[in-house]
Coordinates of C-alpha atoms in Angstrom, one line a residue:
Chain A
X25 CA 0.0 0.0 0.0
X26 CA 2.9 2.3 0.9
X27 CA 4.5 1.7 -2.5
X28 CA 1.3 2.3 -4.4
X29 CA 0.8 5.6 -2.5
X30 CA 4.3 6.7 -3.1
X31 CA 4.0 5.7 -6.8
X32 CA 0.9 7.8 -7.2
X33 CA 2.4 10.8 -5.5
X34 CA 5.5 10.6 -7.6
X35 CA 3.4 10.1 -10.8
X36 CA 1.3 13.2 -10.0
X37 CA 4.4 15.2 -9.2
X38 CA 6.0 14.1 -12.4
X39 CA 2.9 15.2 -14.4
X40 CA 2.8 18.5 -12.7
X41 CA 6.5 19.0 -13.3
X42 CA 6.0 18.1 -17.0
X43 CA 3.2 20.6 -17.3
X44 CA 5.5 23.4 -16.0
X45 CA 8.5 22.4 -18.0
X46 CA 6.7 22.0 -21.4
X47 CA 6.5 25.7 -22.3
X48 CA 10.2 26.1 -21.5
X49 CA 11.2 23.1 -23.6
X50 CA 8.9 24.5 -26.4
X51 CA 10.7 27.8 -26.1
X52 CA 14.2 26.3 -26.2
X53 CA 13.2 24.0 -29.1
X54 CA 11.6 26.9 -31.0
X55 CA 14.7 29.1 -30.5
X56 CA 16.8 26.5 -32.2
X57 CA 14.4 26.0 -35.2
X58 CA 14.3 28.1 -38.3
X59 CA 11.1 30.3 -38.5
X60 CA 9.4 28.1 -41.2
X61 CA 9.9 25.1 -39.0
X62 CA 8.4 26.8 -35.9
X63 CA 5.2 27.5 -37.8
X64 CA 5.1 24.0 -39.3
X65 CA 5.5 22.4 -35.9
X66 CA 3.2 24.7 -34.0
X67 CA 0.2 23.1 -32.5
X68 CA 1.7 19.6 -32.5
X69 CA 3.8 17.6 -30.1
X70 CA 6.8 17.7 -32.5
X71 CA 7.1 21.4 -31.5
X72 CA 8.9 20.0 -28.4
X73 CA 11.9 18.9 -30.3
X74 CA 13.8 21.0 -32.8
X75 CA 13.4 20.2 -36.5
X76 CA 17.1 21.1 -37.1
X77 CA 19.5 22.8 -34.8
X78 CA 20.4 26.3 -35.9
X79 CA 21.6 29.3 -34.1
X80 CA 20.2 31.7 -36.7
X81 CA 17.5 33.0 -34.4
X82 CA 20.1 34.0 -31.8
X83 CA 22.1 35.7 -34.5
X84 CA 19.0 37.5 -35.7
X85 CA 18.3 38.8 -32.2
X86 CA 21.7 40.3 -31.9
X87 CA 21.3 41.8 -35.4
X88 CA 17.9 43.3 -34.8
X89 CA 18.4 44.8 -31.4
X90 CA 21.3 45.8 -29.1
X91 CA 20.7 42.8 -26.9
X92 CA 23.9 43.3 -24.8
X93 CA 22.9 46.9 -24.1
X94 CA 19.4 45.9 -23.0
X95 CA 20.9 43.1 -20.9
X96 CA 23.3 45.5 -19.2
X97 CA 20.4 47.8 -18.5
X98 CA 18.3 45.0 -17.0
X99 CA 21.2 43.7 -15.0
X100 CA 22.2 47.1 -13.7
X101 CA 18.7 48.1 -12.8
X102 CA 17.8 44.8 -11.1
X103 CA 21.2 44.6 -9.5
X104 CA 20.8 48.0 -7.9
X105 CA 17.2 47.3 -6.8
X106 CA 18.2 44.0 -5.3
X107 CA 21.5 45.2 -3.8
X108 CA 20.4 48.5 -2.3
X109 CA 17.0 47.0 -1.5
X110 CA 18.6 44.2 0.6
X111 CA 20.5 46.9 2.6
X112 CA 17.5 49.2 3.0
X113 CA 14.8 46.6 3.6
X114 CA 16.9 44.5 6.0
X115 CA 17.7 47.5 8.1
X116 CA 14.1 48.5 8.1
X117 CA 13.0 45.0 9.0
X118 CA 15.5 44.9 11.8
X119 CA 14.4 48.3 13.1
X120 CA 10.8 47.2 13.2
X121 CA 11.6 43.8 14.8
X122 CA 14.2 44.8 17.4
X123 CA 14.6 48.5 18.0
X124 CA 12.4 50.5 20.3
X125 CA 11.4 53.8 18.9
X126 CA 8.4 56.2 18.9
X127 CA 5.8 55.4 16.3
X128 CA 7.2 52.1 15.4
X129 CA 4.0 50.1 15.6
X130 CA 2.0 52.7 13.6
X131 CA 4.6 52.9 10.9
X132 CA 4.8 49.1 10.7
X133 CA 1.1 48.9 10.2
X134 CA 1.4 51.4 7.4
X135 CA 4.1 49.4 5.8
X136 CA 1.8 46.3 6.0
X137 CA -1.0 48.4 4.5
X138 CA 1.2 49.3 1.5
X139 CA 1.5 45.6 0.7
X140 CA -2.0 45.5 -0.8
X141 CA -1.5 48.5 -3.1
X142 CA -0.4 47.3 -6.6
X143 CA 2.0 49.4 -8.7
X144 CA -0.8 50.0 -11.3
X145 CA -2.8 51.9 -8.7
X146 CA 0.0 54.5 -8.0
X147 CA 1.7 54.4 -11.4
X148 CA 0.1 57.6 -12.7
X149 CA 0.7 59.8 -9.7
X150 CA 4.2 58.4 -9.4
X151 CA 4.7 59.1 -13.1
X152 CA 3.8 62.8 -12.5
X153 CA 6.1 63.0 -9.6
X154 CA 9.1 61.7 -11.4
X155 CA 8.3 63.9 -14.3
X156 CA 8.3 66.8 -12.0
X157 CA 11.7 65.9 -10.7
X158 CA 12.9 65.6 -14.3
X159 CA 13.9 62.0 -13.8
X160 CA 12.4 60.4 -16.9
X161 CA 14.6 58.4 -19.2
X162 CA 17.1 57.6 -16.5
X163 CA 18.2 54.5 -14.7
X164 CA 17.3 56.0 -11.3
X165 CA 13.6 56.4 -12.2
X166 CA 13.5 52.6 -12.7
X167 CA 15.5 51.9 -9.5
X168 CA 14.5 54.3 -6.8
X169 CA 10.7 53.6 -6.5
X170 CA 11.4 49.8 -6.1
X171 CA 14.2 49.9 -3.5
X172 CA 12.0 50.2 -0.4
X173 CA 9.6 47.2 -0.7
X174 CA 6.9 46.5 1.9
X175 CA 7.0 42.7 1.2
X176 CA 10.7 42.5 1.6
X177 CA 10.5 44.5 4.9
X178 CA 7.9 42.1 6.1
X179 CA 9.9 39.0 5.2
X180 CA 13.0 40.4 7.0
X181 CA 10.8 41.4 10.0
X182 CA 9.3 37.9 10.4
X183 CA 12.8 36.3 10.1
X184 CA 14.5 38.7 12.6
X185 CA 11.6 38.5 15.1
X186 CA 12.2 34.7 15.2
X187 CA 15.9 35.0 15.9
X188 CA 17.1 34.4 19.5
X189 CA 17.3 37.9 21.1
X190 CA 20.1 36.7 23.4
X191 CA 22.6 36.5 20.5
X192 CA 22.2 40.2 19.8
X193 CA 22.2 41.1 23.5
X194 CA 25.4 39.1 23.9
X195 CA 27.0 41.1 21.0
X196 CA 25.9 44.4 22.6
X197 CA 27.4 43.4 25.9
X198 CA 30.6 42.2 24.1
X199 CA 31.0 45.8 22.9
X200 CA 29.2 46.0 19.6
X201 CA 26.9 48.9 18.7
X202 CA 23.6 48.4 17.0
X203 CA 25.0 48.6 13.4
X204 CA 27.9 46.3 14.1
X205 CA 25.6 43.8 15.8
X206 CA 23.5 43.9 12.7
X207 CA 26.2 43.2 10.2
X208 CA 28.5 41.0 12.3
X209 CA 25.9 38.9 14.0
X210 CA 22.5 39.2 12.4
X211 CA 23.4 39.3 8.7
X212 CA 25.6 36.2 8.7
X213 CA 22.8 34.2 10.5
X214 CA 20.1 35.5 8.1
X215 CA 21.5 34.3 4.8
X216 CA 18.4 32.3 4.0
X217 CA 16.1 35.4 4.2
X218 CA 18.6 37.5 2.3
X219 CA 18.7 34.9 -0.5
X220 CA 14.9 34.6 -0.5
X221 CA 14.4 38.3 -0.7
X222 CA 17.1 38.7 -3.4
X223 CA 15.6 36.0 -5.6
X224 CA 12.0 37.1 -5.1
X225 CA 12.8 40.8 -5.8
X226 CA 14.9 39.8 -8.9
X227 CA 12.1 37.6 -10.2
X228 CA 9.5 40.4 -9.8
X229 CA 11.6 43.1 -11.3
X230 CA 13.2 41.2 -14.1
X231 CA 9.9 41.1 -16.0
X232 CA 8.9 44.7 -15.2
X233 CA 7.2 46.2 -18.2
X234 CA 4.6 48.8 -17.4
X235 CA 6.8 51.2 -15.4
X236 CA 9.8 51.2 -17.7
X237 CA 7.4 51.7 -20.6
X238 CA 5.9 54.8 -18.9
X239 CA 9.0 56.5 -17.9
X240 CA 11.5 55.7 -20.6
X241 CA 11.6 56.4 -24.3
X242 CA 15.2 56.0 -25.2
X243 CA 16.7 52.6 -26.0
X244 CA 19.8 53.4 -23.9
X245 CA 18.1 53.0 -20.5
X246 CA 15.4 50.5 -21.4
X247 CA 15.4 46.9 -19.9
X248 CA 14.9 43.6 -21.7
X249 CA 11.1 43.3 -21.5
X250 CA 10.7 46.4 -23.5
X251 CA 13.1 45.1 -26.1
X252 CA 11.2 41.8 -26.6
X253 CA 8.1 43.9 -27.1
X254 CA 9.7 45.5 -30.2
X255 CA 9.7 42.0 -31.8
X256 CA 6.0 42.0 -31.7
X257 CA 5.5 45.5 -33.0
X258 CA 8.2 45.5 -35.7
X259 CA 7.4 43.3 -38.7
X260 CA 8.2 40.6 -39.7
X261 CA 6.9 38.7 -36.7
X262 CA 9.5 36.0 -36.3
X263 CA 8.6 33.5 -33.5
X264 CA 12.1 31.9 -33.6
X265 CA 13.7 35.2 -32.7
X266 CA 11.2 35.8 -29.9
X267 CA 11.9 32.3 -28.5
X268 CA 15.7 32.9 -28.7
X269 CA 15.2 36.3 -26.9
X270 CA 13.1 34.6 -24.3
X271 CA 15.7 31.9 -23.7
X272 CA 18.4 34.5 -23.2
X273 CA 16.2 36.5 -21.0
X274 CA 15.2 33.6 -18.7
X275 CA 18.7 32.3 -18.3
X276 CA 19.9 34.8 -15.7
X277 CA 16.9 34.1 -13.5
X278 CA 17.5 30.3 -13.7
X279 CA 21.2 30.8 -12.9
X280 CA 20.4 33.0 -10.0
X281 CA 17.7 30.6 -8.7
X282 CA 20.0 27.6 -9.0
X283 CA 22.8 29.5 -7.3
X284 CA 20.7 30.5 -4.3
X285 CA 18.4 27.5 -4.3
X286 CA 19.5 25.8 -1.0
X287 CA 19.3 29.1 0.9
X288 CA 16.2 30.2 -0.9
X289 CA 14.3 27.0 0.1
X290 CA 15.4 27.4 3.7
X291 CA 14.4 31.1 3.7
X292 CA 11.0 30.3 2.4
X293 CA 10.5 27.7 5.1
X294 CA 11.8 29.8 8.0
X295 CA 10.1 33.0 6.9
X296 CA 6.8 31.2 6.5
X297 CA 6.4 32.6 3.0
X298 CA 3.6 30.9 1.0
X299 CA 3.3 31.0 -2.8
Chain B
X28 CA 36.7 44.2 39.6
X29 CA 34.1 46.5 41.0
X30 CA 31.2 46.8 43.4
X31 CA 27.6 47.0 42.3
X32 CA 24.7 48.7 43.8
X33 CA 21.0 48.8 43.1
X34 CA 19.5 51.9 44.7
X35 CA 15.7 52.1 44.9
X36 CA 15.3 50.3 41.6
X37 CA 11.9 49.8 40.2
X38 CA 11.1 48.4 36.8
X39 CA 7.7 48.6 35.0
X40 CA 7.5 47.1 31.5
X41 CA 5.5 48.7 28.7
X42 CA 2.6 46.3 29.4
X43 CA 2.4 47.7 33.0
X44 CA 4.0 44.5 34.4
X45 CA 5.8 45.6 37.6
X46 CA 8.9 43.4 37.6
X47 CA 10.9 45.1 40.4
X48 CA 9.8 47.2 43.3
X49 CA 12.2 49.4 45.2
X50 CA 15.2 47.0 45.1
X51 CA 18.1 48.0 47.2
X52 CA 21.1 45.7 47.0
X53 CA 24.8 46.1 47.4
X54 CA 27.3 43.6 45.9
X55 CA 30.8 43.9 47.3
X56 CA 33.9 43.9 45.2
X57 CA 34.9 40.3 44.3
X58 CA 31.7 38.9 45.8
X59 CA 29.5 36.1 44.3
X60 CA 25.9 37.3 44.8
X61 CA 23.2 34.8 43.9
X62 CA 19.8 36.2 43.0
X63 CA 17.3 33.5 43.6
X64 CA 13.5 33.2 43.4
X65 CA 10.7 31.5 41.6
X66 CA 9.8 32.3 37.9
X67 CA 8.7 35.9 37.4
X68 CA 10.2 37.2 40.7
X69 CA 12.3 39.8 38.9
X70 CA 15.7 38.2 39.3
X71 CA 16.5 38.2 35.6
X72 CA 15.2 41.7 35.2
X73 CA 17.6 42.8 37.9
X74 CA 20.4 41.3 35.9
X75 CA 19.2 42.9 32.6
X76 CA 19.0 46.3 34.2
X77 CA 22.6 46.0 35.4
X78 CA 23.7 44.8 31.9
X79 CA 21.9 47.8 30.3
X80 CA 19.7 45.5 28.2
X81 CA 16.5 47.1 29.6
X82 CA 16.1 50.7 30.8
X83 CA 15.5 51.4 34.5
X84 CA 12.1 52.9 35.4
X85 CA 13.1 54.4 38.8
X86 CA 16.2 54.4 40.8
X87 CA 19.9 54.1 40.1
X88 CA 22.2 51.3 39.1
X89 CA 25.8 52.0 40.2
X90 CA 29.0 50.2 39.2
X91 CA 32.0 51.1 41.3
X92 CA 29.9 54.0 42.7
X93 CA 29.2 55.5 39.3
X94 CA 25.6 55.6 38.0
X95 CA 25.3 53.7 34.8
X96 CA 21.6 54.1 34.0
X97 CA 22.4 56.0 30.8
X98 CA 25.4 53.9 29.6
X99 CA 24.7 51.4 26.8
X100 CA 25.7 47.8 27.6
X101 CA 29.0 48.1 25.7
X102 CA 30.2 50.9 27.9
X103 CA 29.6 49.2 31.2
X104 CA 32.5 46.8 31.2
X105 CA 30.4 43.8 32.1
X106 CA 30.1 40.3 30.7
X107 CA 27.1 38.0 30.7
X108 CA 26.5 34.3 30.3
X109 CA 23.0 33.6 29.0
X110 CA 20.8 30.6 29.8
X111 CA 20.9 29.4 26.2
X112 CA 24.7 30.3 25.9
X113 CA 24.0 32.8 23.0
X114 CA 27.1 31.7 21.1
X115 CA 27.5 33.1 17.6
X116 CA 26.6 30.1 15.5
X117 CA 28.5 31.3 12.4
X118 CA 31.8 31.7 14.2
X119 CA 34.3 29.1 15.5
X120 CA 35.0 28.8 19.2
X121 CA 38.1 30.9 18.6
X122 CA 36.1 33.7 16.8
X123 CA 33.5 33.6 19.5
X124 CA 36.2 34.1 22.2
X125 CA 37.9 36.7 20.1
X126 CA 34.8 38.8 19.3
X127 CA 34.8 40.9 22.5
X128 CA 38.5 41.5 22.1
X129 CA 38.0 42.7 18.5
X130 CA 35.4 45.2 19.8
X131 CA 38.1 46.4 22.1
X132 CA 40.3 47.0 19.1
X133 CA 43.1 44.9 20.6
X134 CA 46.0 43.9 18.3
X135 CA 45.9 40.5 16.7
X136 CA 48.8 39.3 18.9
X137 CA 47.1 40.4 22.1
X138 CA 43.9 38.8 20.9
X139 CA 45.5 35.5 20.2
X140 CA 47.3 35.5 23.5
X141 CA 44.2 36.2 25.5
X142 CA 42.1 33.7 23.6
X143 CA 44.6 31.0 24.1
X144 CA 45.0 31.7 27.8
X145 CA 41.2 31.7 28.3
X146 CA 40.8 28.5 26.2
X147 CA 43.5 26.8 28.3
X148 CA 41.9 27.9 31.6
X149 CA 38.6 26.4 30.5
X150 CA 39.9 23.4 28.7
X151 CA 38.8 24.6 25.3
X152 CA 42.2 24.5 23.6
X153 CA 41.4 21.5 21.5
X154 CA 38.0 22.9 20.4
X155 CA 39.1 26.3 19.0
X156 CA 38.4 25.4 15.4
X157 CA 34.9 24.0 16.0
X158 CA 31.6 25.7 15.6
X159 CA 29.0 25.8 18.4
X160 CA 26.8 23.2 16.6
X161 CA 29.7 20.7 16.9
X162 CA 29.9 21.1 20.7
X163 CA 28.1 19.4 23.6
X164 CA 26.1 21.4 26.1
X165 CA 28.8 21.5 28.6
X166 CA 31.4 22.6 26.0
X167 CA 29.0 25.4 24.8
X168 CA 28.6 26.5 28.4
X169 CA 32.4 26.7 28.8
X170 CA 32.7 28.7 25.6
X171 CA 30.0 31.1 26.8
X172 CA 32.0 31.5 30.1
X173 CA 35.2 32.0 28.1
X174 CA 33.7 34.7 26.0
X175 CA 32.6 36.5 29.1
X176 CA 35.9 36.0 30.9
X177 CA 38.3 36.7 28.0
X178 CA 38.2 40.5 28.3
X179 CA 38.5 40.5 32.1
X180 CA 35.3 42.5 32.8
X181 CA 34.6 44.4 36.0
X182 CA 31.4 42.5 36.6
X183 CA 30.4 39.0 35.5
X184 CA 26.6 38.3 35.1
X185 CA 25.2 34.8 34.8
X186 CA 21.6 34.2 33.9
X187 CA 20.6 30.6 34.8
X188 CA 23.7 29.3 33.1
X189 CA 23.2 25.7 34.1
X190 CA 19.6 25.2 33.5
X191 CA 20.1 23.6 30.1
X192 CA 22.5 20.9 31.3
X193 CA 21.8 17.5 32.7
X194 CA 21.9 16.9 36.4
X195 CA 25.4 15.4 36.5
X196 CA 27.0 18.0 34.3
X197 CA 25.3 20.7 36.3
X198 CA 27.0 19.6 39.5
X199 CA 30.4 19.4 37.7
X200 CA 30.1 22.9 36.0
X201 CA 28.7 24.4 39.2
X202 CA 31.9 23.4 41.0
X203 CA 34.0 24.7 38.1
X204 CA 32.2 28.1 38.2
X205 CA 32.7 28.3 42.0
X206 CA 36.4 27.5 41.7
X207 CA 36.9 29.9 38.8
X208 CA 35.1 32.7 40.5
X209 CA 37.2 32.3 43.6
X210 CA 40.4 32.1 41.6
X211 CA 39.7 35.2 39.5
X212 CA 37.9 37.1 42.2
X213 CA 35.5 38.8 39.7
X214 CA 32.4 40.4 41.2
X215 CA 29.6 38.1 40.0
X216 CA 25.9 38.2 40.0
X217 CA 24.4 34.8 39.4
X218 CA 20.7 34.3 38.7
X219 CA 19.0 31.0 39.4
X220 CA 15.7 29.5 40.4
X221 CA 17.5 26.5 41.9
X222 CA 18.0 27.0 45.6
X223 CA 20.6 24.3 45.7
X224 CA 22.7 26.2 43.2
X225 CA 22.1 29.4 45.3
X226 CA 23.2 27.7 48.5
X227 CA 26.3 26.1 47.1
X228 CA 27.6 29.0 44.9
X229 CA 26.7 32.2 46.7
X230 CA 28.9 34.2 49.1
X231 CA 25.6 35.8 49.8
X232 CA 22.1 35.1 48.5
X233 CA 19.4 37.6 47.7
X234 CA 15.9 36.0 47.7
X235 CA 13.3 37.8 45.5
X236 CA 9.6 37.2 45.2
X237 CA 7.0 39.2 43.3
X238 CA 9.6 41.9 42.4
X239 CA 10.5 42.5 46.0
X240 CA 13.7 41.6 47.8
X241 CA 12.8 39.3 50.6
X242 CA 16.2 38.8 52.3
X243 CA 19.9 39.1 51.7
X244 CA 22.5 37.2 53.6
X245 CA 25.0 34.3 53.8
X246 CA 23.4 31.0 52.7
X247 CA 23.5 29.4 56.1
X248 CA 22.1 32.5 57.7
X249 CA 19.1 32.5 55.3
X250 CA 18.6 28.8 55.9
X251 CA 18.7 29.0 59.6
X252 CA 17.1 32.4 60.2
X253 CA 14.7 33.2 57.4
X254 CA 13.1 36.7 57.6
X255 CA 9.7 35.4 56.4
X256 CA 7.7 32.3 55.5
X257 CA 8.5 32.7 51.8
X258 CA 12.3 32.5 52.4
X259 CA 11.7 29.7 54.9
X260 CA 9.8 27.6 52.5
X261 CA 11.7 28.5 49.3
X262 CA 15.2 27.6 50.6
X263 CA 15.9 24.0 51.4
X264 CA 14.8 21.0 49.6
X265 CA 12.2 20.3 50.9
X266 CA 11.6 23.7 52.4
X267 CA 10.8 24.6 56.0
X268 CA 7.6 23.1 57.4
X269 CA 5.2 25.9 58.4
X270 CA 2.5 25.0 60.9
X271 CA 0.3 26.8 63.5
X272 CA 1.5 27.7 66.9
X273 CA -0.1 29.2 70.0
X274 CA 1.6 30.4 73.3
X275 CA -1.1 29.3 75.7
X276 CA -0.5 31.3 78.9
X277 CA -3.2 29.5 80.8
X278 CA -1.7 26.1 80.4
X279 CA 1.8 27.5 80.3
X280 CA 2.6 25.6 77.1
X281 CA 3.4 26.3 73.5
X282 CA 0.9 24.4 71.4
X283 CA 2.4 23.4 68.0
X284 CA 0.4 22.1 65.0
X285 CA -3.0 22.3 66.8
X286 CA -2.1 20.0 69.7
X287 CA 0.6 18.0 67.9
X288 CA 3.6 18.9 70.0
X289 CA 3.7 20.8 73.3
X290 CA 6.7 22.5 74.9
X291 CA 6.8 24.4 78.2
X292 CA 6.2 28.1 77.7
X293 CA 8.8 29.0 80.2
X294 CA 11.6 27.3 78.4
X295 CA 10.6 29.1 75.2
X296 CA 10.4 32.5 76.8
X297 CA 13.8 31.9 78.5
X298 CA 15.2 31.4 75.1
X299 CA 13.2 34.0 73.2
X300 CA 11.9 36.6 75.6
X301 CA 10.6 38.8 72.8
X302 CA 7.9 36.2 72.3
X303 CA 6.1 37.4 75.4
X304 CA 4.0 39.9 73.5
X305 CA 2.5 37.1 71.3
X306 CA 0.9 35.3 74.2
X307 CA -2.5 33.8 73.1
X308 CA -2.2 35.2 69.6
X309 CA -2.3 33.0 66.5
X310 CA 1.2 32.5 65.1
X311 CA 3.0 30.3 62.7
X312 CA 6.0 28.1 63.5
X313 CA 8.6 26.9 61.1
X314 CA 10.9 23.8 61.4
X315 CA 13.4 22.4 59.0
X316 CA 12.7 18.7 58.0
X317 CA 16.0 17.6 59.6
X318 CA 14.9 19.1 63.0
X319 CA 12.4 16.2 63.3
X320 CA 13.6 13.0 64.8
X321 CA 12.3 9.8 66.1
X322 CA 14.8 9.9 69.0
X323 CA 13.9 13.2 70.7
X324 CA 11.1 14.7 72.7
X325 CA 8.6 16.3 72.7
X326 CA 7.1 13.8 70.3
X327 CA 3.7 13.2 68.8
X328 CA 1.8 10.5 67.0
X329 CA 1.5 11.2 63.3
X330 CA 0.3 9.2 60.2
X331 CA 2.7 8.5 57.4
X332 CA 1.4 9.7 54.0
X333 CA 4.5 8.9 51.9
X334 CA 8.1 7.8 52.2
X335 CA 10.8 8.8 49.8
X336 CA 14.0 6.8 50.3
X337 CA 17.1 8.7 49.2
X338 CA 19.6 6.1 50.2
X339 CA 21.5 7.7 53.0
X340 CA 18.3 9.2 54.4
X341 CA 14.6 9.3 53.7
X342 CA 11.9 12.0 53.5
X343 CA 8.8 11.0 55.5
X344 CA 5.6 12.9 54.7
X345 CA 3.1 12.8 57.5
X346 CA -0.1 14.4 58.8
X347 CA -1.4 14.8 62.3
X348 CA -2.9 11.5 63.6
X349 CA -6.4 11.1 65.1
X350 CA -5.7 13.3 68.1
X351 CA -5.3 16.2 65.8
X352 CA -7.7 15.3 63.1
X353 CA -9.8 18.1 61.6
X354 CA -7.2 20.6 62.4
X355 CA -6.7 21.4 58.7
X356 CA -2.9 21.0 59.0
X357 CA -0.9 20.6 55.8
X358 CA 1.3 17.6 55.3
X359 CA 4.7 18.0 57.1
X360 CA 7.9 16.4 56.1
X361 CA 10.8 15.0 58.2
X362 CA 14.2 14.1 57.0
X363 CA 15.1 10.9 58.9
X364 CA 18.1 8.7 59.0
X365 CA 18.7 5.3 60.6
X366 CA 16.7 2.2 59.9
X367 CA 13.4 2.9 58.1
X368 CA 10.4 1.7 60.1
X369 CA 7.6 4.0 58.8
X370 CA 5.0 2.5 56.6
X371 CA 2.4 4.4 54.6
X372 CA -0.9 4.6 56.4
X373 CA 0.6 3.6 59.7
X374 CA 1.2 5.9 62.6
X375 CA 4.5 6.6 64.4
X376 CA 6.0 9.0 66.9
X377 CA 8.1 11.8 65.8
X378 CA 9.8 14.4 68.0
X379 CA 11.1 17.9 67.2
X380 CA 14.0 20.0 68.3
X381 CA 12.4 23.1 69.9
X382 CA 15.7 25.1 69.7
X383 CA 15.4 25.1 66.0
X384 CA 11.9 26.5 65.8
X385 CA 11.3 29.8 64.0
X386 CA 8.2 31.8 64.8
X387 CA 6.3 34.1 62.3
X388 CA 3.5 36.5 62.8
X389 CA 0.3 36.1 60.8
X390 CA 1.8 38.3 58.0
X391 CA 4.5 35.7 57.7
X392 CA 7.3 37.9 59.1
X393 CA 9.7 36.4 61.5
X394 CA 9.4 37.1 65.2
X395 CA 12.1 35.0 66.6

């Protein structure tokens, strides 16, 4: 009975896994197939394997757009959002979890309230504001609004509140101030939550489309999602190129995820994050 | 080394919990003071206020005569050992020991020297490269002590440092702590709820209950002459028996445990003349379990409720027999040696040593 149950569980997991991996396989296979082949195979199972391996689509991508430029923009913008965000949000989470200061609880409730406001709701006033500051068409306009993140603060808060307080108190008594306690004692013991927040922020921001579309017009500061959009709007519509672009765009996320996977999983478990 | 003083200290937490009430306590230079009391009595709070981990509500904490209320923990030159050790899990034993020295900005050479000296002192030399998760409870405890000792603090604070260890290890480390404290002569405040630890470790003991200091003194002094019924029943295992007493002037006797034992009033008043003012008033008497004996008088007939053999002695729990039935007395306990004869449910005669009696008024404060 035990074996049958295990078999059924594994079978269902396998099927779900296949369901998730199919579009990715389809994308990779399509990126290696000449355009004519992509259309010919579309709609059938043979779309899952390439008709003939060719790197033409990848060459086309590089010929049609400045892929490396867009990639740099995306990496720079996301790197800054993740890097500076980790610093700012972890410090905020720590201040909410551990430090005693006037108005802390009220401010924390406000931060939690911000969690439910989607970007789309504030995009237009935010757009007016950054226009007023003359920030349009810059990297900063794509970075600054996303550094402080209520969800990240909340994740850090829940992790820090669960850490043994005595460890910090010991550090304080041993002679460390608040900041030193934070980066000598707290940060090294909070790698899982840092990894989780980094990966989650990167995942969310990597595909950002609406905000960059609103605030940028020049190719020199635009990220990858806006570049892929040009493939839809500029004829001829070549699916092979779009697939190749997609593969190249998804690769950094996969690398990042695989790199941080052990910590990420631990972080998700310990922070009590749910999908 | 330094002296420590709590001067009219009160502590009220933000949720209005009153943890300490007008605490006045002086700890001498080089002394081992044990703060003892049941859970929630305020003993750990007292330690945290001295460490600077919590702010004082009222009063002053002084180290070496200087008020430190406003100083952050890192400026008080104290060290603390926590109940759960609070070792830094990401650091090796060496790094753990070195951390306070790094904060003092000592040179690498000095740091290495001091770490190795401390490790040698505590038998940690072989473990310097290990991480806390690779250590046993006793070893973690030693590392925590080492981290506190390494920078030679003025005052050493210990918050129930043995409570996570098994019984055997607890006795071993307890002896080590006592020896180390004597050797180094560091002023130490030691918090525990275990009265055996308090009795064996403390130069003096401060007993706390409900945020109030009950009594301070040398262990034997507190054991023999408790100031109130709380201290009497808290110290000792089992604690002091407390039962009713009446100085009956008409019959010229002291009636103990509602007719259980009787002693001549005259002999008591000769010993404790101040008892005269309590003639014919309800009182409470206290007697240590070892002050009962089957060999002495006055004796009384009692019924055995339970017997706990401890090898070299036994604890016999008993209640007043038929002659005293209905008196509402609680179970009393005697620590007896010699051949065991008592059987549960049967009666036997037990006597008490009247010179070891303590008397308390109805508020529970000692009279004599």
